[in-house]
C-alpha positions as a Markdown table, in Angstrom:
| # | Residue | x | y | z |
|---|---|---|---|---|
| 1 | His | 81.8 | 29.7 | 14.9 |
| 2 | Val | 82.4 | 30.4 | 11.2 |
| 3 | Gln | 83.3 | 27.6 | 8.9 |
| 4 | Leu | 85.3 | 28.1 | 5.6 |
| 5 | Val | 85.1 | 25.8 | 2.6 |
| 6 | Glu | 87.5 | 26.2 | -0.3 |
| 7 | Ser | 87.1 | 24.9 | -3.8 |
| 8 | Gly | 88.4 | 25.5 | -7.3 |
| 9 | Gly | 91.8 | 23.9 | -7.1 |
| 10 | Gly | 93.1 | 21.5 | -9.7 |
| 11 | Ser | 95.8 | 20.8 | -12.2 |
| 12 | Val | 96.7 | 23.3 | -14.8 |
| 13 | Gln | 99.5 | 23.9 | -17.3 |
| 14 | Val | 102.1 | 26.7 | -16.9 |
| 15 | Gly | 100.5 | 30.0 | -17.9 |
| 16 | Gly | 97.0 | 28.8 | -17.2 |
| 17 | Ser | 94.5 | 30.2 | -14.7 |
| 18 | Leu | 92.4 | 29.0 | -11.8 |
| 19 | Arg | 89.9 | 30.7 | -9.5 |
| 20 | Leu | 89.7 | 29.6 | -5.9 |
| 21 | Ser | 86.6 | 30.1 | -3.9 |
| 22 | Cys | 86.1 | 30.2 | -0.1 |
| 23 | Val | 82.6 | 30.2 | 1.2 |
| 24 | Ala | 82.0 | 31.3 | 4.7 |
| 25 | Ser | 79.1 | 30.2 | 6.9 |
| 26 | Asp | 78.4 | 33.7 | 8.0 |
| 27 | Asp | 79.2 | 37.3 | 7.0 |
| 28 | Thr | 82.8 | 37.2 | 8.3 |
| 29 | Ile | 84.2 | 38.0 | 4.9 |
| 30 | Gly | 82.7 | 41.4 | 4.8 |
| 31 | Arg | 83.8 | 42.4 | 8.3 |
| 32 | Tyr | 87.3 | 41.2 | 9.1 |
| 33 | Cys | 90.6 | 40.5 | 7.5 |
| 34 | Met | 90.6 | 37.5 | 5.2 |
| 35 | Gly | 93.6 | 35.8 | 3.7 |
| 36 | Trp | 94.8 | 33.2 | 1.3 |
| 37 | Phe | 97.8 | 31.1 | 2.3 |
| 38 | Arg | 99.6 | 28.3 | 0.6 |
| 39 | Gln | 101.9 | 25.5 | 1.8 |
| 40 | Ile | 104.1 | 22.8 | 0.2 |
| 41 | Pro | 105.4 | 19.8 | 2.1 |
| 42 | Asp | 108.1 | 20.5 | 4.6 |
| 43 | Lys | 107.7 | 24.3 | 4.2 |
| 44 | Glu | 106.1 | 26.9 | 6.3 |
| 45 | Arg | 102.7 | 28.2 | 5.3 |
| 46 | Glu | 103.1 | 31.4 | 3.2 |
| 47 | Gly | 100.7 | 34.3 | 3.0 |
| 48 | Val | 99.6 | 34.8 | -0.6 |
| 49 | Ala | 97.0 | 37.5 | -0.5 |
| 50 | Gly | 94.9 | 39.4 | 2.1 |
| 51 | Leu | 91.8 | 41.5 | 2.0 |
| 52 | Tyr | 90.3 | 43.9 | 4.5 |
| 53 | Ile | 87.1 | 45.4 | 3.2 |
| 54 | Gly | 86.8 | 47.8 | 6.2 |
| 55 | Gly | 90.0 | 49.5 | 5.0 |
| 56 | Gly | 89.4 | 49.0 | 1.3 |
| 57 | Asp | 92.8 | 47.3 | 1.1 |
| 58 | Thr | 94.2 | 44.3 | -0.6 |
| 59 | Tyr | 97.7 | 42.8 | 0.0 |
| 60 | Tyr | 99.9 | 40.4 | -2.0 |
| 61 | Thr | 103.1 | 38.6 | -1.5 |
| 62 | Asp | 105.7 | 39.9 | -4.1 |
| 63 | Ser | 105.8 | 36.6 | -6.1 |
| 64 | Val | 102.1 | 36.9 | -7.1 |
| 65 | Lys | 101.7 | 40.6 | -7.6 |
| 66 | Gly | 100.2 | 41.3 | -11.0 |
| 67 | Arg | 99.1 | 37.7 | -11.4 |
| 68 | Phe | 96.7 | 37.0 | -8.5 |
| 69 | Thr | 93.7 | 39.0 | -7.5 |
| 70 | Ile | 91.8 | 38.6 | -4.2 |
| 71 | Ser | 88.2 | 39.7 | -4.1 |
| 72 | Gln | 85.0 | 39.0 | -2.2 |
| 73 | Asp | 81.2 | 38.8 | -2.8 |
| 74 | Asn | 79.4 | 39.9 | 0.4 |
| 75 | Ala | 76.1 | 38.7 | -1.0 |
| 76 | Thr | 77.3 | 35.1 | -1.1 |
| 77 | Asn | 79.9 | 35.3 | 1.7 |
| 78 | Thr | 82.5 | 34.2 | -0.8 |
| 79 | Leu | 86.2 | 35.0 | -1.0 |
| 80 | Tyr | 88.0 | 34.5 | -4.3 |
| 81 | Leu | 91.5 | 34.2 | -5.5 |
| 82 | Gln | 91.9 | 34.6 | -9.2 |
| 83 | Met | 95.2 | 33.2 | -10.3 |
| 84 | Asn | 96.6 | 33.9 | -13.8 |
| 85 | Asn | 99.8 | 33.1 | -15.5 |
| 86 | Leu | 100.4 | 30.3 | -13.1 |
| 87 | Lys | 103.9 | 29.0 | -12.6 |
| 88 | Pro | 105.2 | 25.6 | -11.3 |
| 89 | Glu | 106.3 | 27.4 | -8.1 |
| 90 | Asp | 102.6 | 28.2 | -7.4 |
| 91 | Thr | 102.0 | 24.5 | -6.8 |
| 92 | Ala | 100.8 | 24.1 | -3.2 |
| 93 | Met | 97.9 | 23.5 | -1.0 |
| 94 | Tyr | 95.9 | 26.7 | -0.7 |
| 95 | Tyr | 94.0 | 27.7 | 2.4 |
| 96 | Cys | 91.5 | 30.4 | 3.1 |
| 97 | Ala | 91.6 | 32.0 | 6.6 |
| 98 | Ala | 89.5 | 34.4 | 8.6 |
| 99 | Ser | 90.7 | 36.8 | 11.2 |
| 100 | Arg | 88.7 | 38.4 | 14.0 |
| 101 | Ala | 90.3 | 41.8 | 13.4 |
| 102 | Ser | 91.5 | 44.2 | 10.8 |
| 103 | Cys | 94.8 | 43.9 | 9.0 |
| 104 | Thr | 97.5 | 46.1 | 7.6 |
| 105 | Gln | 100.4 | 45.8 | 5.2 |
| 106 | Gly | 102.5 | 44.7 | 8.1 |
| 107 | Ser | 100.2 | 42.2 | 9.6 |
| 108 | Trp | 98.0 | 40.5 | 7.0 |
| 109 | Tyr | 100.5 | 37.6 | 6.3 |
| 110 | Arg | 100.9 | 36.6 | 10.0 |
| 111 | Glu | 99.2 | 33.3 | 10.6 |
| 112 | Val | 98.6 | 34.1 | 14.3 |
| 113 | Arg | 96.1 | 36.8 | 13.3 |
| 114 | Tyr | 93.8 | 34.2 | 11.7 |
| 115 | Ala | 91.4 | 32.3 | 13.9 |
| 116 | Val | 89.6 | 30.1 | 11.4 |
| 117 | Trp | 91.0 | 28.0 | 8.5 |
| 118 | Gly | 89.5 | 26.0 | 5.7 |
| 119 | Gln | 90.5 | 22.5 | 4.8 |
| 120 | Gly | 92.6 | 23.5 | 1.8 |
| 121 | Thr | 92.4 | 23.0 | -2.0 |
| 122 | Gln | 95.4 | 21.6 | -4.0 |
| 123 | Val | 96.8 | 23.6 | -6.9 |
| 124 | Thr | 99.2 | 21.8 | -9.2 |
| 125 | Val | 101.0 | 23.6 | -12.1 |
| 126 | Ser | 103.1 | 21.7 | -14.6 |
């Protein structure tokens, strides 16, 4: 049973950058669909970015396109989310998630496809 541990969150000024990391306990990142989600209190969790190495595809929600980049390092079983030009509306708890399947443009953001979740890391932009 894979475990995911996120890190890299923090407080940053508007326009600043952060890089989130998600370390997996096995090689899940290189085999299945992986995603970054975020959630603010009293709101539903939102898909931010997805990655499926098998298809060579990355996916982003519209609000972060051009600012966020999802990537992975198979050698260290680490998933990254590089976040640039941060805005106050990016403030949220960010979660890494691992699927047990592939993903497509039409499916990567669906929470039900993800079987394992990390504990989250808080990002605050002000």
